[in-house]
Amino acid sequence: MRYTAEQKEEARHKLLHASGRHAKAHGFAASGVDALAGAAGLTIGSLYKHFASKNDLFTALMAAEIDQTASRYASVDAQDTAAAVKALASYLSLAHVKAPERGCALPSLAVEVARAPEEVRQVFETSLLALKDSLQRLAGSEQAAWTLMAQSVGAVMLARAMATETHQRDLLQAVRVSGQDLIHASRAQ
Amino acid sequence: MRYTAEQKEEARHKLLHASGRHAKAHGFAASGVDALAGAAGLTIGSLYKHFASKNDLFTALMAAEIDQTASRYASVDAQDTAAAVKALASYLSLAHVKAPERGCALPSLAVEVARAPEEVRQVFETSLLALKDSLQRLAGSEQAAWTLMAQSVGAVMLARAMATETHQRDLLQAVRVSGQDLIHASRAQ
DNA sequence: GTCTATATTACGATAGAC
DNA sequence: GTCTATCGTAATATAGAC
């Protein structure tokens, strides 16, 4: 055959990665299928050979994105408090706010998962629980992990919606301090 | 004239309210202009007599929605700690997660503001800062206000994206406890 | 597997009658 | 001010050549 299984896998991977970037920046529903495929240098017809529907692409894309975020925090040394604080500061940075296409998918796309069919939400939930476990290693308790996740995701999303950088900084800074308190409190015990 | 200024104002108000409900449930960009107008019992042609464009409607709708949330927390007695905790519990309830059309606009629509033109974000920011001030009365400090807002909005959004009610409860409960700690800490001083 | 071309539907916005 | 009708455009998805 002209195309090997490896080449197909590679094309699928590139499709997931590139359409993920595009969706995080412009929204998934708001992105046309042609734009999603075009981001990977492909065309509509080709995309539909890899995914049965736009929703099918969304499911795979979301899982890949959240897993990527989870593995990022899984690689942080849980013993190293300074490393945990640094990872938090990176998430709650102005750079993250300004570059959604390179950042975490949750502030950009979680709301679209909420409106997606049960199947999508089921796959998403599995990935999200894995991310929570990664955070729990750094945050100490499950409660701290959920709180850290919710406030970080909320802060980045709200900061992106604001118009002026000064206020974005204020919000990020406030949540950063609260998050640090949370991390330190769990380690003081 | 056949239509008085009051009737026009009333129609505009109903349009804002009904399209707000619809947008919170299904997303603003994902909602057709006909569906937005239809939610208020009107038609497209009529909507365009009140708003110059779909984006113009979004700006007005967002401001009205956030102001509504802000006034809700402005009416809570800042002296009454139990009342503040109760308001927080109501926001972080399963009922709120299950009924986005009747709830706060932030978990549903903030991400769309982030992708909207500068003009929209500017108006949004003004309303959001007023909401922050309302929360600051209850939370004590500005830092606690931003944190409370970010984690509550994030928690509701993430809970809505999850598939099973048990995990939704876990997340809401965790953030509720953290929020209560935040409120109590600010009042212990 | 990738492409171009197309079928079909829905979108945002406008025009004109009442 | 509200309605129906309509103009362009862009959407999702499929068909068929290579």
Coordinates of C-alpha atoms (C1' of nucleotides) in Angstrom, one line a residue:
Chain A
M1 CA 0.0 0.0 0.0
R2 CA 1.1 3.6 -0.6
Y3 CA 0.4 4.7 3.0
T4 CA 1.7 2.7 5.9
A5 CA 0.0 2.5 9.3
E6 CA 2.7 4.7 10.8
Q7 CA 2.1 7.4 8.3
K8 CA -1.6 7.3 9.0
E9 CA -1.0 7.5 12.8
E10 CA 1.3 10.4 12.2
A11 CA -1.2 12.3 10.1
R12 CA -3.9 11.6 12.8
H13 CA -1.5 12.9 15.5
K14 CA -0.7 16.0 13.6
L15 CA -4.4 16.6 13.0
L16 CA -5.2 16.3 16.7
H17 CA -2.3 18.6 17.6
A18 CA -3.0 21.3 15.1
S19 CA -6.8 21.3 15.4
G20 CA -6.3 21.5 19.2
R21 CA -4.2 24.6 18.8
H22 CA -6.8 26.2 16.6
A23 CA -9.7 25.2 18.8
K24 CA -8.1 26.6 21.9
A25 CA -7.6 29.9 20.2
H26 CA -10.9 30.4 18.4
G27 CA -13.3 27.9 20.0
F28 CA -14.2 24.5 18.6
A29 CA -17.8 25.0 17.6
A30 CA -16.8 28.4 16.1
S31 CA -14.1 26.8 14.0
G32 CA -15.1 25.4 10.6
V33 CA -14.0 21.9 9.8
D34 CA -12.0 23.3 6.9
A35 CA -10.1 25.6 9.3
L36 CA -9.4 22.7 11.7
A37 CA -8.1 20.5 8.9
G38 CA -6.2 23.5 7.3
A39 CA -4.4 24.1 10.6
A40 CA -2.7 20.7 10.0
G41 CA -2.1 21.5 6.3
L42 CA -4.8 19.1 5.2
T43 CA -8.3 19.4 3.7
I44 CA -11.8 18.5 4.7
G45 CA -11.9 15.3 2.8
S46 CA -8.8 14.1 4.4
L47 CA -10.0 14.9 7.9
Y48 CA -13.1 12.8 7.5
K49 CA -10.9 9.7 6.7
H50 CA -9.6 10.0 10.2
F51 CA -12.6 11.0 12.2
A52 CA -16.2 10.0 11.6
S53 CA -17.6 13.5 12.5
K54 CA -16.7 16.8 13.9
N55 CA -17.8 15.6 17.3
D56 CA -15.6 12.5 17.0
L57 CA -12.6 14.8 16.4
F58 CA -13.6 16.9 19.5
T59 CA -13.7 13.9 21.7
A60 CA -10.2 12.7 20.6
L61 CA -8.8 16.3 20.7
M62 CA -10.1 17.0 24.2
A63 CA -8.7 13.7 25.6
A64 CA -5.3 14.4 24.0
E65 CA -5.2 18.0 25.3
I66 CA -6.1 17.1 28.9
D67 CA -3.7 14.2 29.0
Q68 CA -1.0 16.6 27.8
T69 CA -1.8 19.0 30.7
A70 CA -1.9 16.1 33.2
S71 CA 1.5 14.7 32.1
R72 CA 3.0 18.1 32.5
Y73 CA 2.1 18.2 36.2
A74 CA 2.8 14.5 36.7
S75 CA 6.5 15.3 35.8
V76 CA 6.8 17.8 38.6
D77 CA 8.6 16.4 41.7
A78 CA 6.1 16.2 44.4
Q79 CA 8.7 16.5 47.1
D80 CA 9.9 19.8 45.8
T81 CA 7.6 22.5 47.1
A82 CA 9.4 25.2 45.1
A83 CA 8.8 23.3 41.9
A84 CA 5.1 23.0 42.6
V85 CA 4.8 26.7 43.3
K86 CA 6.7 27.5 40.1
A87 CA 4.4 25.2 38.1
L88 CA 1.4 27.1 39.5
A89 CA 3.0 30.5 38.7
S90 CA 3.5 29.4 35.2
Y91 CA -0.1 28.4 34.8
L92 CA -1.2 31.7 36.3
S93 CA 1.0 33.8 34.1
L94 CA 0.3 36.6 31.7
A95 CA 2.1 34.6 29.0
H96 CA -0.5 31.8 29.5
V97 CA -3.3 34.2 29.3
K98 CA -2.0 35.7 26.1
A99 CA -1.3 32.5 24.3
P100 CA -4.3 30.2 24.6
E101 CA -3.3 28.1 21.6
R102 CA -0.2 26.9 23.4
G103 CA -1.8 26.6 26.8
C104 CA -4.1 24.4 28.8
A105 CA -7.4 23.4 27.0
L106 CA -9.6 23.7 30.1
P107 CA -10.0 27.5 30.2
S108 CA -10.7 27.5 26.5
L109 CA -12.7 24.4 25.8
A110 CA -14.3 23.0 29.0
V111 CA -17.4 25.0 28.5
E112 CA -17.9 23.4 25.1
V113 CA -17.6 20.0 26.6
A114 CA -20.4 20.9 28.9
R115 CA -22.6 21.3 25.9
A116 CA -21.4 18.3 24.1
P117 CA -23.1 14.8 24.0
E118 CA -22.7 12.4 26.9
E119 CA -20.1 10.4 25.1
V120 CA -17.7 13.4 24.9
R121 CA -18.2 14.3 28.6
Q122 CA -17.6 10.7 29.6
V123 CA -14.2 10.6 27.9
F124 CA -13.4 14.1 29.2
E125 CA -14.2 13.1 32.7
T126 CA -11.7 10.2 32.7
S127 CA -8.9 12.5 31.6
L128 CA -9.9 15.2 34.1
L129 CA -9.8 12.7 37.0
A130 CA -6.3 11.7 35.9
L131 CA -5.3 15.4 35.9
K132 CA -6.8 15.8 39.4
D133 CA -4.7 12.9 40.6
S134 CA -1.6 14.5 39.2
L135 CA -2.4 17.7 41.0
Q136 CA -3.2 15.9 44.2
R137 CA 0.4 14.7 44.3
L138 CA 1.4 18.4 44.4
A139 CA -1.4 19.8 46.5
G140 CA -1.6 17.2 49.2
S141 CA -5.3 16.5 49.5
E142 CA -8.1 15.8 46.9
Q143 CA -9.8 18.9 48.2
A144 CA -6.8 21.1 47.5
A145 CA -6.4 19.5 44.1
W146 CA -9.9 20.3 43.0
T147 CA -9.7 23.8 44.4
L148 CA -6.4 24.5 42.8
M149 CA -7.7 23.3 39.5
A150 CA -11.0 25.2 39.7
Q151 CA -9.4 28.5 40.7
S152 CA -6.5 28.3 38.2
V153 CA -8.8 27.5 35.3
G154 CA -11.3 30.1 36.3
A155 CA -8.6 32.8 36.7
V156 CA -7.1 32.2 33.3
M157 CA -10.5 32.2 31.6
L158 CA -11.6 35.4 33.4
A159 CA -8.3 37.2 32.8
R160 CA -8.7 36.5 29.1
A161 CA -12.1 38.0 29.1
M162 CA -10.8 41.3 30.6
A163 CA -9.7 44.2 28.4
T164 CA -6.8 45.7 30.3
E165 CA -3.6 44.1 31.3
T166 CA -3.4 45.8 34.7
H167 CA -6.6 44.1 35.8
Q168 CA -5.5 40.8 34.4
R169 CA -2.4 41.1 36.5
D170 CA -4.4 41.9 39.6
L171 CA -6.6 38.8 39.2
L172 CA -3.7 36.5 38.4
Q173 CA -1.6 37.7 41.2
A174 CA -4.5 37.3 43.8
V175 CA -5.2 33.7 42.7
R176 CA -1.5 32.9 42.6
V177 CA -1.0 33.9 46.2
S178 CA -4.1 31.9 47.3
G179 CA -2.8 28.9 45.4
Q180 CA 0.6 29.2 47.1
D181 CA -1.1 29.3 50.5
L182 CA -3.0 26.2 49.6
I183 CA 0.2 24.3 48.6
H184 CA 2.1 25.5 51.6
A185 CA -0.8 24.6 54.0
S186 CA -0.9 21.0 52.7
R187 CA 2.8 20.6 53.3
A188 CA 3.0 22.2 56.7
Q189 CA 1.1 19.3 58.2
Chain B
M1 CA -47.0 56.9 17.3
R2 CA -48.2 53.3 17.6
Y3 CA -45.3 52.3 19.9
T4 CA -44.3 54.3 22.9
A5 CA -40.8 54.6 24.2
E6 CA -41.8 52.4 27.2
Q7 CA -43.0 49.6 24.9
K8 CA -39.7 49.7 23.1
E9 CA -37.7 49.6 26.3
E10 CA -39.8 46.7 27.5
A11 CA -39.2 44.8 24.2
R12 CA -35.5 45.5 24.4
H13 CA -35.4 44.3 28.0
K14 CA -37.3 41.1 27.2
L15 CA -34.9 40.5 24.3
L16 CA -31.9 40.9 26.6
H17 CA -33.3 38.6 29.2
A18 CA -34.6 35.8 26.9
S19 CA -31.5 35.8 24.7
G20 CA -29.4 35.7 27.8
R21 CA -31.1 32.6 29.0
H22 CA -30.7 31.0 25.6
A23 CA -27.0 31.9 25.2
K24 CA -26.1 30.7 28.7
A25 CA -27.6 27.3 27.9
H26 CA -26.4 26.8 24.3
G27 CA -23.5 29.3 23.9
F28 CA -23.8 32.7 22.2
A29 CA -21.8 32.0 19.1
A30 CA -23.5 28.7 18.7
S31 CA -26.9 30.3 18.8
G32 CA -28.4 31.6 15.6
V33 CA -29.8 35.1 15.6
D34 CA -33.3 33.6 14.9
A35 CA -33.1 31.4 17.9
L36 CA -32.0 34.3 20.1
A37 CA -34.9 36.4 18.9
G38 CA -37.3 33.5 19.0
A39 CA -36.5 33.0 22.7
A40 CA -38.1 36.3 23.3
G41 CA -41.0 35.5 21.0
L42 CA -39.8 37.8 18.3
T43 CA -38.3 37.5 14.8
I44 CA -34.9 38.4 13.3
G45 CA -36.1 41.6 11.7
S46 CA -37.4 42.8 15.0
L47 CA -34.2 42.1 16.8
Y48 CA -32.2 44.2 14.3
K49 CA -34.3 47.2 15.2
H50 CA -33.0 47.0 18.7
F51 CA -29.4 46.0 18.1
A52 CA -27.1 47.0 15.2
S53 CA -25.5 43.6 15.1
K54 CA -25.2 40.2 16.8
N55 CA -22.1 41.5 18.6
D56 CA -23.9 44.6 19.8
L57 CA -26.5 42.3 21.4
F58 CA -23.7 40.3 23.0
T59 CA -22.2 43.4 24.6
A60 CA -25.5 44.5 26.1
L61 CA -26.5 41.0 27.1
M62 CA -23.2 40.3 29.0
A63 CA -23.4 43.6 30.9
A64 CA -27.0 42.9 31.9
E65 CA -26.1 39.4 33.0
I66 CA -23.0 40.3 35.1
D67 CA -24.8 43.3 36.7
Q68 CA -27.6 40.9 37.7
T69 CA -25.1 38.5 39.4
A70 CA -23.4 41.5 41.0
S71 CA -26.6 42.9 42.5
R72 CA -27.4 39.5 43.8
Y73 CA -24.3 39.5 46.0
A74 CA -24.6 43.2 46.8
S75 CA -27.9 42.4 48.5
V76 CA -26.2 40.0 51.0
D77 CA -25.6 41.4 54.4
A78 CA -21.8 41.7 54.7
Q79 CA -22.0 41.5 58.5
D80 CA -23.8 38.2 58.4
T81 CA -21.2 35.4 57.9
A82 CA -23.8 32.7 57.6
A83 CA -25.5 34.6 54.8
A84 CA -22.3 34.9 52.9
V85 CA -21.6 31.2 53.3
K86 CA -25.1 30.4 52.2
A87 CA -24.7 32.5 49.1
L88 CA -21.5 30.7 48.2
A89 CA -23.2 27.3 48.8
S90 CA -26.0 28.3 46.4
Y91 CA -23.5 29.2 43.7
L92 CA -21.7 25.9 44.1
S93 CA -24.8 23.8 44.1
L94 CA -25.8 21.0 41.8
A95 CA -28.9 23.0 41.0
H96 CA -26.8 25.8 39.6
V97 CA -24.7 23.2 37.6
K98 CA -27.9 21.7 36.2
A99 CA -29.6 24.9 35.2
P100 CA -27.2 27.2 33.3
E101 CA -30.0 29.2 31.7
R102 CA -31.1 30.4 35.1
G103 CA -27.6 30.8 36.6
C104 CA -24.6 33.1 36.4
A105 CA -23.3 34.0 33.0
L106 CA -19.6 33.7 33.8
P107 CA -19.2 29.9 33.7
S108 CA -21.2 29.8 30.4
L109 CA -20.1 32.9 28.5
A110 CA -16.9 34.4 29.8
V111 CA -14.8 32.3 27.4
E112 CA -16.7 33.9 24.5
V113 CA -16.0 37.3 25.8
A114 CA -12.3 36.5 25.7
R115 CA -12.7 35.9 21.9
A116 CA -14.9 38.9 21.3
P117 CA -13.7 42.3 20.1
E118 CA -12.1 44.8 22.4
E119 CA -15.3 46.8 22.7
V120 CA -17.1 43.9 24.3
R121 CA -14.3 43.1 26.7
Q122 CA -14.1 46.7 27.8
V123 CA -17.8 46.8 28.8
F124 CA -17.5 43.3 30.3
E125 CA -14.5 44.4 32.4
T126 CA -16.4 47.3 34.0
S127 CA -19.2 45.0 35.1
L128 CA -16.8 42.3 36.3
L129 CA -15.0 44.9 38.5
A130 CA -18.3 45.9 40.0
L131 CA -19.0 42.2 40.8
K132 CA -15.6 41.9 42.4
D133 CA -16.4 44.9 44.6
S134 CA -19.6 43.2 45.7
L135 CA -17.7 40.0 46.5
Q136 CA -15.1 42.0 48.4
R137 CA -17.7 43.1 50.9
L138 CA -18.3 39.5 51.7
A139 CA -14.8 38.1 51.3
G140 CA -12.9 40.8 53.1
S141 CA -10.0 41.5 50.9
E142 CA -9.6 42.0 47.2
Q143 CA -7.4 38.9 47.0
A144 CA -10.1 36.8 48.6
A145 CA -12.7 38.3 46.3
W146 CA -10.8 37.4 43.1
T147 CA -10.0 34.0 44.4
L148 CA -13.5 33.3 45.4
M149 CA -14.8 34.4 42.0
A150 CA -12.2 32.4 40.0
Q151 CA -12.7 29.2 41.9
S152 CA -16.4 29.4 42.0
V153 CA -16.7 30.1 38.3
G154 CA -14.1 27.5 37.4
A155 CA -15.8 24.8 39.6
V156 CA -19.3 25.3 38.0
M157 CA -17.8 25.2 34.5
L158 CA -15.8 22.1 35.2
A159 CA -18.6 20.4 37.0
R160 CA -20.9 21.0 34.0
A161 CA -18.3 19.4 31.7
M162 CA -18.2 16.2 33.7
A163 CA -20.4 13.2 32.9
T164 CA -21.4 11.7 36.3
E165 CA -23.2 13.4 39.2
T166 CA -21.0 11.8 41.8
H167 CA -17.9 13.5 40.5
Q168 CA -19.7 16.8 40.1
R169 CA -20.6 16.6 43.7
D170 CA -17.0 15.9 44.8
L171 CA -15.7 18.9 42.9
L172 CA -18.4 21.2 44.2
Q173 CA -18.0 20.1 47.7
A174 CA -14.2 20.5 47.7
V175 CA -14.4 24.1 46.4
R176 CA -17.3 24.9 48.7
V177 CA -15.2 24.0 51.8
S178 CA -12.2 26.0 50.5
G179 CA -14.5 29.0 49.9
Q180 CA -15.9 28.8 53.4
D181 CA -12.4 28.7 54.8
L182 CA -11.6 31.8 52.8
I183 CA -14.6 33.6 54.1
H184 CA -14.0 32.6 57.7
A185 CA -10.3 33.5 57.5
S186 CA -11.1 37.0 56.4
R187 CA -13.5 37.5 59.3
A188 CA -11.3 35.9 62.0
Q189 CA -9.0 38.9 61.9
Chain C
dG1 C1' -4.8 8.8 2.1
dT2 C1' -5.3 13.1 -0.2
dC3 C1' -7.4 16.1 -3.1
dT4 C1' -11.4 19.0 -5.7
dA5 C1' -16.1 19.5 -6.4
dT6 C1' -20.6 19.5 -4.7
dA7 C1' -25.1 18.6 -2.1
dT8 C1' -27.6 20.6 1.5
dT9 C1' -28.5 23.3 5.2
dA10 C1' -27.9 27.2 8.2
dC11 C1' -26.0 31.5 9.1
dG12 C1' -26.0 37.0 9.7
dA13 C1' -28.0 40.8 7.8
dT14 C1' -31.2 43.6 4.8
dA15 C1' -35.6 45.1 2.2
dG16 C1' -40.2 46.2 2.1
dA17 C1' -45.1 45.5 3.5
dC18 C1' -48.2 46.6 7.4
Chain D
dG1 C1' -41.9 48.1 15.8
dT2 C1' -43.0 43.7 13.9
dC3 C1' -43.4 40.6 10.4
dT4 C1' -42.1 37.7 5.9
dA5 C1' -39.0 37.1 2.1
dT6 C1' -34.6 37.1 0.4
dC7 C1' -29.7 38.0 -0.6
dG8 C1' -25.0 36.3 0.0
dT9 C1' -22.0 33.5 2.5
dA10 C1' -20.2 29.7 5.1
dA11 C1' -21.2 25.6 7.5
dT12 C1' -21.1 20.0 7.8
dA13 C1' -20.7 16.2 5.2
dT14 C1' -20.2 13.2 1.0
dA15 C1' -18.6 11.6 -3.8
dG16 C1' -15.3 10.5 -7.0
dA17 C1' -10.7 11.2 -9.3
dC18 C1' -5.8 10.1 -8.4

